[in-house]
Structure formats: C-alpha cells, structure tokens
Coordinates of C-alpha atoms in Angstrom, one line a residue:
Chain A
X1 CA -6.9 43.0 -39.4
X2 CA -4.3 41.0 -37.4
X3 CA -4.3 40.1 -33.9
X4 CA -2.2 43.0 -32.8
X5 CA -4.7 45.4 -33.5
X6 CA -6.5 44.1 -30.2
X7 CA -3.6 44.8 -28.2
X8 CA -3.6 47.9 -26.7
X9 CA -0.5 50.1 -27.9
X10 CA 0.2 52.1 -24.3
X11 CA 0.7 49.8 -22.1
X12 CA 0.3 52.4 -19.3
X13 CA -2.7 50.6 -17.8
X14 CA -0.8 48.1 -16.2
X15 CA 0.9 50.1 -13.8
X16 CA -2.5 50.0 -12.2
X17 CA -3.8 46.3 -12.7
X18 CA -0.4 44.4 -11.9
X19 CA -0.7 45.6 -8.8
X20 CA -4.5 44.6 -8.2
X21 CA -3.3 41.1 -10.0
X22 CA -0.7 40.1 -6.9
X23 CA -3.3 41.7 -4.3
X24 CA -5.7 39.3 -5.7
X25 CA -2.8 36.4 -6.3
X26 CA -2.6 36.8 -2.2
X27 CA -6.1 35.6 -1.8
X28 CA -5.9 32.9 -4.7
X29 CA -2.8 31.5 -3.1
X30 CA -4.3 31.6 0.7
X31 CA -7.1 30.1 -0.3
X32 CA -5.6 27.5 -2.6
X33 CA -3.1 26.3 -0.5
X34 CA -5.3 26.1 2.6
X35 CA -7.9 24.5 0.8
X36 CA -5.8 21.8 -1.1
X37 CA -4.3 20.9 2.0
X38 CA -7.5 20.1 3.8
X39 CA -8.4 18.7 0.7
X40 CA -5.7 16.2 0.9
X41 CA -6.7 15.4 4.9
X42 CA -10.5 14.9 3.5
X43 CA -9.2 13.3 0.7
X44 CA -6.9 10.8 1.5
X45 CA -9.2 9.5 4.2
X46 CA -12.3 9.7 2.2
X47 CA -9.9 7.7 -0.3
X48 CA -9.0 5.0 2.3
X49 CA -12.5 4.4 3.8
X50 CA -13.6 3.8 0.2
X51 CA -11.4 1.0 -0.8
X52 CA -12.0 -0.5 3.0
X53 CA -14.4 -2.7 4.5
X54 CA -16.1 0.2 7.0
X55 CA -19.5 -0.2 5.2
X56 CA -21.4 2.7 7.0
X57 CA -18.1 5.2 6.4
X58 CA -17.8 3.7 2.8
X59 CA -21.2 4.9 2.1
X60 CA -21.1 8.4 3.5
X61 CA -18.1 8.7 1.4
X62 CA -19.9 7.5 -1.8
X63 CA -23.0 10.4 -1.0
X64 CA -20.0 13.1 -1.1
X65 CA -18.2 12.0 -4.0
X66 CA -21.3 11.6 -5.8
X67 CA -23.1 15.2 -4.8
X68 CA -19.6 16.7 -5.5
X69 CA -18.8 15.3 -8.4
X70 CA -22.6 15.9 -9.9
X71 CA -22.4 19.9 -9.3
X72 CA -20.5 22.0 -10.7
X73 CA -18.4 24.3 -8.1
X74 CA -19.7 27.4 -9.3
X75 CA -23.5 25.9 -7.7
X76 CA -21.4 24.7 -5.1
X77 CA -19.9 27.9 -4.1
X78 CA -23.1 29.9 -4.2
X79 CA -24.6 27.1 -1.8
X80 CA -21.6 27.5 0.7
X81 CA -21.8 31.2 0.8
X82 CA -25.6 32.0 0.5
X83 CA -27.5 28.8 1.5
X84 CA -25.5 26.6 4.6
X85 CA -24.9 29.7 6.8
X86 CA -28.8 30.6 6.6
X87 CA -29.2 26.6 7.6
X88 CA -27.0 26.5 10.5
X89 CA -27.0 29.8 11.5
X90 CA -23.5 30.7 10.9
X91 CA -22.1 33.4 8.3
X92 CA -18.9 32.5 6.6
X93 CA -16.8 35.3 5.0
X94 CA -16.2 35.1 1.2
X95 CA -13.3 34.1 1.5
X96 CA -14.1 31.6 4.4
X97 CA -16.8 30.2 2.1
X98 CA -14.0 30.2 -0.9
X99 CA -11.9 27.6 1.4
X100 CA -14.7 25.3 1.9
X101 CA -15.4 25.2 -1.5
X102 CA -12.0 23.9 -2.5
X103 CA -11.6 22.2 0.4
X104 CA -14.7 20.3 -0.1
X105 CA -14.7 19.7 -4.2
X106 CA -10.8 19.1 -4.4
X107 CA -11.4 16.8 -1.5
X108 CA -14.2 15.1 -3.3
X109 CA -11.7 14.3 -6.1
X110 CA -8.2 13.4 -4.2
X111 CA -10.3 10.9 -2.6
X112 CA -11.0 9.3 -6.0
X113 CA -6.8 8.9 -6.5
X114 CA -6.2 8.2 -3.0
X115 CA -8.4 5.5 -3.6
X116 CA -7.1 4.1 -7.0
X117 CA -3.4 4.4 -5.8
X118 CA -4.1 2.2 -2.7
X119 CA -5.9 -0.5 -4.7
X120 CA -3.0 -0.4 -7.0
X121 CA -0.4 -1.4 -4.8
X122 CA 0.2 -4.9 -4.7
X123 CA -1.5 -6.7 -1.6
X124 CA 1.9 -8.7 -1.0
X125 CA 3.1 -5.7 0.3
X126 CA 0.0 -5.4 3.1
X127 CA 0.3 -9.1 3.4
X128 CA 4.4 -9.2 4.1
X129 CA 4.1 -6.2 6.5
X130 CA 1.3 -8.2 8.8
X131 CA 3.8 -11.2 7.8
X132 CA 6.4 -9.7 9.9
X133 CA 4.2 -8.5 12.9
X134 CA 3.5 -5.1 12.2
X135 CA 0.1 -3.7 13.3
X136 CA -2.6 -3.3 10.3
X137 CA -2.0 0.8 11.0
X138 CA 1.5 0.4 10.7
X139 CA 1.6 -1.9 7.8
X140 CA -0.7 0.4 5.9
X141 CA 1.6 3.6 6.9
X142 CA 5.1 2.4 6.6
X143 CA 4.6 -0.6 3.8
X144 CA 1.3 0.4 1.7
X145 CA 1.0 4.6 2.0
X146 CA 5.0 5.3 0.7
X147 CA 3.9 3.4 -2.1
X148 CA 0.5 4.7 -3.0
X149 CA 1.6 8.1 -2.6
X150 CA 4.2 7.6 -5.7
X151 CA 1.3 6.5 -7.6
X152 CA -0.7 8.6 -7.1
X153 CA 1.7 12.4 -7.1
X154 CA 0.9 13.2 -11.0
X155 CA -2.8 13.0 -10.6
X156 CA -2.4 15.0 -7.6
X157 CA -0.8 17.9 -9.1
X158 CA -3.0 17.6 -11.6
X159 CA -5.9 18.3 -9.4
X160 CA -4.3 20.7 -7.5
X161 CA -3.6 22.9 -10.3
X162 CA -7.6 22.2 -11.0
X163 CA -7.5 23.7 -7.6
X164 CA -5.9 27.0 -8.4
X165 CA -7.9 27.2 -11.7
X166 CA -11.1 26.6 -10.0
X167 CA -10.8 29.7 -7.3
X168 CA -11.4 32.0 -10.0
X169 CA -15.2 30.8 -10.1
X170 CA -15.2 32.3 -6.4
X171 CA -15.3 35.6 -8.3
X172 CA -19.5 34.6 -8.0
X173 CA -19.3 34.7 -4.0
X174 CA -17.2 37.9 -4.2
X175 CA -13.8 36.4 -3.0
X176 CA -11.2 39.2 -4.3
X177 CA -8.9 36.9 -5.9
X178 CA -6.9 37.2 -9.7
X179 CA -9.9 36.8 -12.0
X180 CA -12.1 39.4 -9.4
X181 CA -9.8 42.2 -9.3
X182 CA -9.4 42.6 -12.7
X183 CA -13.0 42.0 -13.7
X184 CA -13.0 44.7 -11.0
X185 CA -10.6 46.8 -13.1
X186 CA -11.8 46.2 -16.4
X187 CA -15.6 47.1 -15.3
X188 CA -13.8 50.4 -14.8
X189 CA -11.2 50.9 -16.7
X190 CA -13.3 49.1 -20.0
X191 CA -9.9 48.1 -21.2
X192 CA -11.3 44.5 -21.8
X193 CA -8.2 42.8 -24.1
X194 CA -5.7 44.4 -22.3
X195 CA -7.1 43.3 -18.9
X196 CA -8.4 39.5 -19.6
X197 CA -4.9 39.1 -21.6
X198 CA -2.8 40.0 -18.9
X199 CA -5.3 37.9 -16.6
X200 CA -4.7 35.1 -18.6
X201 CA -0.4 35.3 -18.8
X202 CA -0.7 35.9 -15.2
X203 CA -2.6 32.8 -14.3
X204 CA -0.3 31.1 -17.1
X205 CA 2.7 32.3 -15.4
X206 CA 1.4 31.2 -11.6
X207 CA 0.3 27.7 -13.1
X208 CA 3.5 27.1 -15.3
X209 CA 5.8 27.3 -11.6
X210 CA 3.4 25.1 -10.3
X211 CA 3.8 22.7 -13.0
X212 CA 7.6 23.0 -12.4
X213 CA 7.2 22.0 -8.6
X214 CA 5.2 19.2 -9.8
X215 CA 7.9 17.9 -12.0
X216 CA 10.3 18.8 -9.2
X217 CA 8.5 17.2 -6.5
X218 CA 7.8 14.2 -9.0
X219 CA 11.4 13.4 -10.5
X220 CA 12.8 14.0 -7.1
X221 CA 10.4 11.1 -5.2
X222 CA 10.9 8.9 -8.5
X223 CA 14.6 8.8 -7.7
Chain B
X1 CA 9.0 -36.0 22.5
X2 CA 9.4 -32.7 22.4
X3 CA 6.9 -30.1 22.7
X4 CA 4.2 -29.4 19.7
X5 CA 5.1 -26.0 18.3
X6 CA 2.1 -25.3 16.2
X7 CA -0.8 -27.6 15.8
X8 CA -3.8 -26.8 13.3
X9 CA -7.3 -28.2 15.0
X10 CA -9.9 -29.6 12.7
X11 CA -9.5 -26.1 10.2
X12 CA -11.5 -25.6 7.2
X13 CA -11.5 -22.9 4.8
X14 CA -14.6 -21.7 2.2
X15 CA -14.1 -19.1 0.0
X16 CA -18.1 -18.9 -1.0
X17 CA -18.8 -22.3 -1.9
X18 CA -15.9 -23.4 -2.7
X19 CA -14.3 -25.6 0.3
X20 CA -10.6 -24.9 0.0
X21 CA -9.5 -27.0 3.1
X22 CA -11.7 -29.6 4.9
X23 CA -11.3 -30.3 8.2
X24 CA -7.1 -30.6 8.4
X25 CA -5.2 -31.2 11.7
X26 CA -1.7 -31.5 11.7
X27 CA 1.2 -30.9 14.4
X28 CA 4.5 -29.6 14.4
X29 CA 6.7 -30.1 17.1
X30 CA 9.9 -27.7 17.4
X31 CA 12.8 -28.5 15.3
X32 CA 10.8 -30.1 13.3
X33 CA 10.7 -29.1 9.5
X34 CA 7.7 -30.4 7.5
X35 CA 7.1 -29.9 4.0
X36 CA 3.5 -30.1 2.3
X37 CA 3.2 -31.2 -1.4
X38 CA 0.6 -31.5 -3.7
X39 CA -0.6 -30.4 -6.8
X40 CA -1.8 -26.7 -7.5
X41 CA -5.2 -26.4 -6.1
X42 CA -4.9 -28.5 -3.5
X43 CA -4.9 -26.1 -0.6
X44 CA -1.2 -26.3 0.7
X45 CA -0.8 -21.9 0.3
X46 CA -4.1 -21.5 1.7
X47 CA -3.8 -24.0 4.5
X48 CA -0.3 -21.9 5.6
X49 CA -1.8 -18.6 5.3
X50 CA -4.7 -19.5 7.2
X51 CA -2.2 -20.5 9.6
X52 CA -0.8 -16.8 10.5
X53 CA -4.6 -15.7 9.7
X54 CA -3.2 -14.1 6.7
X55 CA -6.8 -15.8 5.4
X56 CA -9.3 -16.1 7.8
X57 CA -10.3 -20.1 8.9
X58 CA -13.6 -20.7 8.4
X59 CA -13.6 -22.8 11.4
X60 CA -11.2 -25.3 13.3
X61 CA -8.4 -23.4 15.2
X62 CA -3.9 -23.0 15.9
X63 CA -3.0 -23.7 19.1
X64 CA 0.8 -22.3 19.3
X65 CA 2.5 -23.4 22.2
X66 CA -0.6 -25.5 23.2
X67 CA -2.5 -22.2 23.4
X68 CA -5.2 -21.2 21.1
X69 CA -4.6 -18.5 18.8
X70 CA -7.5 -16.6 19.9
X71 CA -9.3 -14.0 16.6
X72 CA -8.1 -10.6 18.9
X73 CA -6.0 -8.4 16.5
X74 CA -3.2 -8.3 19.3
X75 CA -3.2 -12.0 19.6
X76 CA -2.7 -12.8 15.7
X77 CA 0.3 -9.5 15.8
X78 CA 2.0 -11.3 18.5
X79 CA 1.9 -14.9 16.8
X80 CA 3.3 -13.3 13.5
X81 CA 6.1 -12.0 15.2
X82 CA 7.2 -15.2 16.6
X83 CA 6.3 -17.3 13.2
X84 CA 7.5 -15.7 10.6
X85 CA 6.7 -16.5 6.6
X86 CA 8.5 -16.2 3.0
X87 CA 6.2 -15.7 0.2
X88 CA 6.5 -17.1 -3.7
X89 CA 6.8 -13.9 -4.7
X90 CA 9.3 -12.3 -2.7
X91 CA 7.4 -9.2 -1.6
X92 CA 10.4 -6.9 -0.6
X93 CA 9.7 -3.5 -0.1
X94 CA 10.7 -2.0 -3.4
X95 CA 11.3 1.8 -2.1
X96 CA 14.1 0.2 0.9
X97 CA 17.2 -0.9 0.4
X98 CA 17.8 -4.6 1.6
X99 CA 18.9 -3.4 5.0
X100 CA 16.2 -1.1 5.3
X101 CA 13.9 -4.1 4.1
X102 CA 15.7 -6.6 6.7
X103 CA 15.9 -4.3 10.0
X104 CA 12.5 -2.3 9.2
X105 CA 9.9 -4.6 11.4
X106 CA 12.3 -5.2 14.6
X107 CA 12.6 -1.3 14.9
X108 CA 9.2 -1.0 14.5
X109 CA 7.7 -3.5 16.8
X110 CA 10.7 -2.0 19.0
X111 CA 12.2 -5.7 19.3
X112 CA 15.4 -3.9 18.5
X113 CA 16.5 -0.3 18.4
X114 CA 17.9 1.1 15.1
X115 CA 21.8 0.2 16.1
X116 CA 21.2 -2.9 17.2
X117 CA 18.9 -3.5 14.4
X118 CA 21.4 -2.5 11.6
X119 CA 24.0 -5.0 13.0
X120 CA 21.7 -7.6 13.1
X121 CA 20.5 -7.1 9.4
X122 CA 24.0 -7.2 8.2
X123 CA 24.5 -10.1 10.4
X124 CA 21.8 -11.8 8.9
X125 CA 22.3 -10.5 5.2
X126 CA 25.5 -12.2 5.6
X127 CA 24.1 -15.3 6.7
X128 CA 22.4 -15.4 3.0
X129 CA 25.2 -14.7 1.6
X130 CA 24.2 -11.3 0.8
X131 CA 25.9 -8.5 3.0
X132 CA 28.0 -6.6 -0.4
X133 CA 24.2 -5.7 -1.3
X134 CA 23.0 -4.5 2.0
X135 CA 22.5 -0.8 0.2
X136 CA 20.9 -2.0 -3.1
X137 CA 17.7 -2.2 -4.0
X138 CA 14.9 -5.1 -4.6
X139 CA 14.9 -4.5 -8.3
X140 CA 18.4 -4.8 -8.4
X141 CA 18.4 -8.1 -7.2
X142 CA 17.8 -11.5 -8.9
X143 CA 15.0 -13.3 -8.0
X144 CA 17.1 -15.8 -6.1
X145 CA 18.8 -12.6 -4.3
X146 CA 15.5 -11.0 -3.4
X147 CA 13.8 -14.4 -2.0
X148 CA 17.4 -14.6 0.3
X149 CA 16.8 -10.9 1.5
X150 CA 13.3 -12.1 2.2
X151 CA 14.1 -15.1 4.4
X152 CA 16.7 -12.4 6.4
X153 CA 13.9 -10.2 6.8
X154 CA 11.9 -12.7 8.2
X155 CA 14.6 -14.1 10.6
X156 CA 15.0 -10.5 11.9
X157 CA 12.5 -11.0 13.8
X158 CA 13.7 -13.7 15.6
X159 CA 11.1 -16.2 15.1
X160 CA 10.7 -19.4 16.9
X161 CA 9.0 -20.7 13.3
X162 CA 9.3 -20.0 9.6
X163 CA 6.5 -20.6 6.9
X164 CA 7.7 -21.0 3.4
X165 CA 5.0 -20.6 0.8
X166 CA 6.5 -21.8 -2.2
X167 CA 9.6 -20.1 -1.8
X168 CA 11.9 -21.1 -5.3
X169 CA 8.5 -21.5 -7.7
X170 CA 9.0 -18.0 -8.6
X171 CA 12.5 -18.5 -9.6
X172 CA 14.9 -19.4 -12.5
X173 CA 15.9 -23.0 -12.0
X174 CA 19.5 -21.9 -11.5
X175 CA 18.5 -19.5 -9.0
X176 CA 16.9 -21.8 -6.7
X177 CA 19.8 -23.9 -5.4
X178 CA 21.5 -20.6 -3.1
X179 CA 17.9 -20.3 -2.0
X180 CA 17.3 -23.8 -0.8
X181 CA 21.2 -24.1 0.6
X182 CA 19.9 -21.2 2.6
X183 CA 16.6 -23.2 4.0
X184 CA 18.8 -26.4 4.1
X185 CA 20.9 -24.4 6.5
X186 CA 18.2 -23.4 8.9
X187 CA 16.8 -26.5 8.9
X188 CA 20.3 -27.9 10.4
X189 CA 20.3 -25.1 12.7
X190 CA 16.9 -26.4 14.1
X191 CA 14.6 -24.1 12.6
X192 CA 10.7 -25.4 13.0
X193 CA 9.9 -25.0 9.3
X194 CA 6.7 -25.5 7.7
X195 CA 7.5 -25.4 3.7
X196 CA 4.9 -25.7 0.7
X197 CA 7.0 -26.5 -1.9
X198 CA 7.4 -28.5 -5.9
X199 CA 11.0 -29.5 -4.5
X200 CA 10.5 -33.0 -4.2
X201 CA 14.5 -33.1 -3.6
X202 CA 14.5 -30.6 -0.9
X203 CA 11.3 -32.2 0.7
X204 CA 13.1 -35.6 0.7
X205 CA 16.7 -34.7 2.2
X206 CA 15.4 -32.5 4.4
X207 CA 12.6 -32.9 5.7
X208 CA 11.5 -34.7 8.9
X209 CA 7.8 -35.2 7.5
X210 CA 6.1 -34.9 4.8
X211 CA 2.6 -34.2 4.0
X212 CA 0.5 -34.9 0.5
X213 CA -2.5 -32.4 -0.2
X214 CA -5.2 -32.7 -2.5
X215 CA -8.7 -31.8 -3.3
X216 CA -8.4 -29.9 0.7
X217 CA -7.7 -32.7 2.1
X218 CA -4.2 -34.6 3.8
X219 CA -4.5 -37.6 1.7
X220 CA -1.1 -39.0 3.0
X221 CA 1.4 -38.0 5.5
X222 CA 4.6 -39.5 7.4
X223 CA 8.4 -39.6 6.8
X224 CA 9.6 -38.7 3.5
X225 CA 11.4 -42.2 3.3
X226 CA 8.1 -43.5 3.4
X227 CA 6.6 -40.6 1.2
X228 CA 8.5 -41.2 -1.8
X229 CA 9.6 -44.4 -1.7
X230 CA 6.6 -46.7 -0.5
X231 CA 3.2 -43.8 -1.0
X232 CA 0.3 -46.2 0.0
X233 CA -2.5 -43.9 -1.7
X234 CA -2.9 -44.3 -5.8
X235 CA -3.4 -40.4 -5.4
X236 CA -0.1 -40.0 -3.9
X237 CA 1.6 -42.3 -6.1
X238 CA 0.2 -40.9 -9.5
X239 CA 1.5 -37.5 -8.1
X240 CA 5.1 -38.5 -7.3
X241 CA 5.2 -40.6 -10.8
X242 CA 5.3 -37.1 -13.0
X243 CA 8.6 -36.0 -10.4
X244 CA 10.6 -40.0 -10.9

C-alpha cells in the first residue's frame, strides 16, 4: 500500500471545501491580525514595565505572564468565551472571545521579547541620549526602541505565525475559521484525508507568505 | 576671578557598601579646563557621571551657575543640555548616519529646526575634521572617527560645558592624537572642560588644573606644573612614576 492510496482519486470535492477554506481564512485573518496587533500594544508595554523599576506594574505583569504562560490556550479560550462573560455579565461573540484570546496569550509572549530586546541594547545608548538632554521618553523612543525593535523582529514573527497557528484551537469556542469549516465539511462529507490534507497545504500555503513578509520585513530593516 | 561654572558640594557616592566617592568638592570656573587622573577604581568616571546625574549622588550636591541642581527630572534635562559629555566608548547611534547622530538632539529639544540643524552638524562635523563622512555610518568609522562624531554631537547642543569621560582609552594609540587635537582645540577656544583622562601629556599642556583621585578621595589637586613636576603626596608621586 503506498501513500497515494489515501488520496482521494476525484478531486471533485474541493469545488465545495475551497470555498468554505477562504470563508473561514476571512475569520482566521480578522482575528489574527487584530489580535496580534493588540498583542503587540499589550505586549510591548507589558515588556517595558518588566524590565523597569515600576514595582507594582512589574508585578501585575509577572501574574499575566505567569497565568498565560501556565495554560494552555485551548483552557484559555474556553474560559474567555464560557466563564468571564458569566463573571462580568457581558457576552462576547465567538469570534469577539477568539480576539481576546490571541490578544491576551500572544500578548503574554511579545512581552517576554519586548522585554529581552530592551535589556539587550547597550545602556550607552540610554545613557548618551539623557547625555545630550533628551527627555527619558524621548531617549527611550528615538535612541533605545529603533534599536530593540531590530532585535527583537525574528522572534516576533515567530510568534506571530504562533498566532495564526494558534486560531485554529478557537475551533473549541465555535469561531468559524480554516480548521472549523472543514471539520465542518468533513463531519459531512466523511471525506477525512482529502479534507485535513487540503486543510493542512492550505494553512502551509497562508503560513509560508507570512514567512516571506517576515524575511521581507526583516532583510529590508537589517539594511 | 571669573565666575564658578560648576561646583560639586561635599558629594559622595555608595553603590551598596561600597563608597565610591567620599565627600568631594571641587569648582570649575568658565574657561577653565580641568583634568582628573588617577588610577582605575578611584572614582574619576563616577564622580563625572554623578555630575550630570547620569548616577545618582548619594548625598552632597552641583550647584551650576551658583544654583543647585535641584533632583526634578526637568531640572537635571535642562543642565544636560547646557553641559554636555563624551563617553569612553563612543556611544553613537549605530542605525544614524553621523549627521543624523550630530543634529538628532537639537531638533528634538527644538533648540534648532531641521535646516538649521543640518548646517550646523556639517558645520560642526567639519570642525572635527569629519564633514566627507557626514552620510556614513558609526561602524564605518574608526574609533578615532566615531569618538570625533561624538564630541560634534555633543557640541550641537551648544553647551556652555563639556565632560570627557575617558575619551581616547578606547582607542588605538595612533587614533588618539586627531582626537585630542580636537579637545586641544576647544580648550583654546575657551571651552569649560572637565576631562577624566590616562593622557598625562594632554592633562599637562593643557590643562589649567589638575586633580589626582584615589581610593574616592581628591588626594592632590592644583596646576599641572605643580602636578607633575613637584606632587607633594607619596600617593601622587608613586602614580605619576609608572607615566616618567
């Protein structure tokens, strides 16, 4: 037996799960993209009050890192959506819930390389900006940030394509992205190999441009 | 007499236990340039940075201008951008060019705007001997060439005072005769200077006094005739004897 006897021979059925594929690739990229970017505003100043002298900040900070990074997202993503609305009295929508959840756990981990990358940069750089008369914010943004940032763009990427990966866990809270849909069509259609196969090239071809922007983005502020 | 620029009151600096500086007072009037020596250890970086609060005095105080430096944040911006400071290691900002690096804090303290600014920095980039690399970058430069950028960034902001924390120790030996032509040449323009240095030369040509640190404390101070020629401490003199 060889490995193309699993592949279906009519490929027919994808006239009907490509298209479910990009309606669910809306969602996955709506909620990626706003959730890594409130990830980066959570994250980069969870990351700065870390490696600052705020004590009361710093240890807020250290309770989220530390309840993020000990549960896994799929717990956290059932909590968001089933647990914190009946607490505060509020329902969020799947796919309101969904944001949260990377907003919250991407967050959780930017602010551990925002965090690193500021500590890397040499403190003769904070030191020659307050040298010169520039305000403490000013030195940090001008003199310290365009550095850190540098730093820290490959681990970035790197966790926001975790980012992308992770949304298909939001499948638990119902949120119709990729990995929901076709679950969705393969509970109907039973066509399990040819569905999870062309789930998987999908997400490898939606990952592998991301990749490339990263490269992009990388070689381009490297110059 | 003319007026006392900056004067350091009784100041002392601890980090922990350790007592880095004990109880030092020391005035410089404008004009004046005054180099501190001393072995390693002895306090002279610390003593400078606590002037411009880049290290925080543990107690004693600046007066500038016979006013106290008070501890407020805007207070300790506005003394910084009328004494400036050149560090051992250079400290350019790698991503700017050396324009960039020299006209970056008048723009944004808005001491200049960015035309005036950019004439300025080539002005000044000139003055070191530097304006064919006004568009390259730090790690382009030697050593010697970075530390020069350095000093133009610092005059860029038009400071009544420059602090030079052992400006050439971080250099080749070859490079560190443009760099002290450069000092020697603010110096004779009347530049207040306040120099930690291992250039026993430089201290003794150019200087108008010179001050010997160790163990935190000033163990002997006055003109550098005196200095290095006739040191009355046996500290002083077993220092100078390893530079004769």
């Amino acid at each position: 037996m060889s490995i193309w006897d699993f592949l279906p021979h009519n490929l027919a059925f994808l006239s009907t799960l490509l298209p479910m594929l990009f309606r669910g690739l809306k969602w996955t990229v709506i909620i990626s993209v706003i959730g890594i970017s409130l990830a980066l505003v959570i994250g980069s100043v969870t990351g700065y009050v870390l490696q600052s002298r705020f004590r009361t900040a710093k240890k807020i900070a250290q309770v989220y890192l530390w309840v993020i990074r000990g549960t896994p997202i799929m717990v956290q993503a059932l909590y968001v959506y089933y647990v914190i609305p009946k607490m505060i009295g509020i329902d969020f929508s799947s796919n309101q819930a969904g944001v949260i959840v990377v907003a919250l756990n991407s967050g959780a981990f930017v602010a551990e390389v925002v965090r690193g990358a500021l500590m890397e940069v040499d403190c003769g750089q904070c030191e020659a900006g307050l040298s010169l008369g520039l305000t403490e914010w000013q030195t940090l943004f001008h003199c310290v940030v365009p550095l850190a940032f540098r730093a820290a763009l490959p681990a970035l990427f790197n966790q926001f394509i975790i980012a992308v990966k992770d949304t298909a866990l939001l499948s638990v809270i119902v949120v119709q992205e990729v990995t929901k849909e076709a679950q969705n069509y393969a509970a109907l259609s039973f066509k399990t190999i040819g569905t999870y196969t062309t789930l998987a090239l999908f997400y490898l071809a939606v990952l592998s441009a991301l990749m490339l922007l990263g490269k992009l983005i990388e070689r381009r502020v490297r110059r | 007499m003319s007026e006392t620029m900056i004067e350091i009151c009784n100041l002392s600096k601890s980090f922990g236990d350790l007592e880095v500086l004990k109880d030092i007072s020391l005035g410089v009037t404008r004009g004046e340039v005054v180099c501190i020596i001393g072995p390693s250890g002895s306090g002279k970086s610390t003593l400078l940075r606590c002037v411009n609060r880049l290290e925080t005095p543990s107690s004693g105080e600046i007066k500038y201008k016979g006013k106290t430096v008070s501890v407020k944040k805007s207070d300790i911006v506005q003394f910084r951008r009328e004494v400036g400071m050149v560090f051992r290691r250079f400290n350019l900002f790698p991503l700017r060019t050396a324009l960039e690096n020299v006209m970056m804090a008048p723009v944004l303290t808005r001491k200049k705007n960015r035309e005036e600014a950019r004439t300025k920095a080539l002005e000044l980039l000139d003055k070191v001997g530097l304006a064919s690399k006004a568009d390259v970058r730090p790690a382009q430069l030697s050593g010697g060439q970075q530390q020069r950028v350095a000093i133009a960034r610092a005059l860029a902001m038009e400071p009544e005072a420059l602090l030079f924390d052992e400006p050439t120790s971080a250099l080749d030996p070859e490079l560190v005769g443009d760099v002290l032509e450069v000092m020697r040449k603010l110096a004779d323009e009347g530049m207040t200077m306040i120099v930690v240095t291992h250039e026993m030369g430089f201290a003794a040509n150019v200087a108008d006094h010179v001050i010997f640190m160790d163990g935190g404390f000033i163990v002997e101070q006055g003109p550098p005739k005196e200095i290095f020629t006739a040191p009355q401490q046996k500290r002083t003199k077993e220092f100078l004897s390893r530079f004769l």
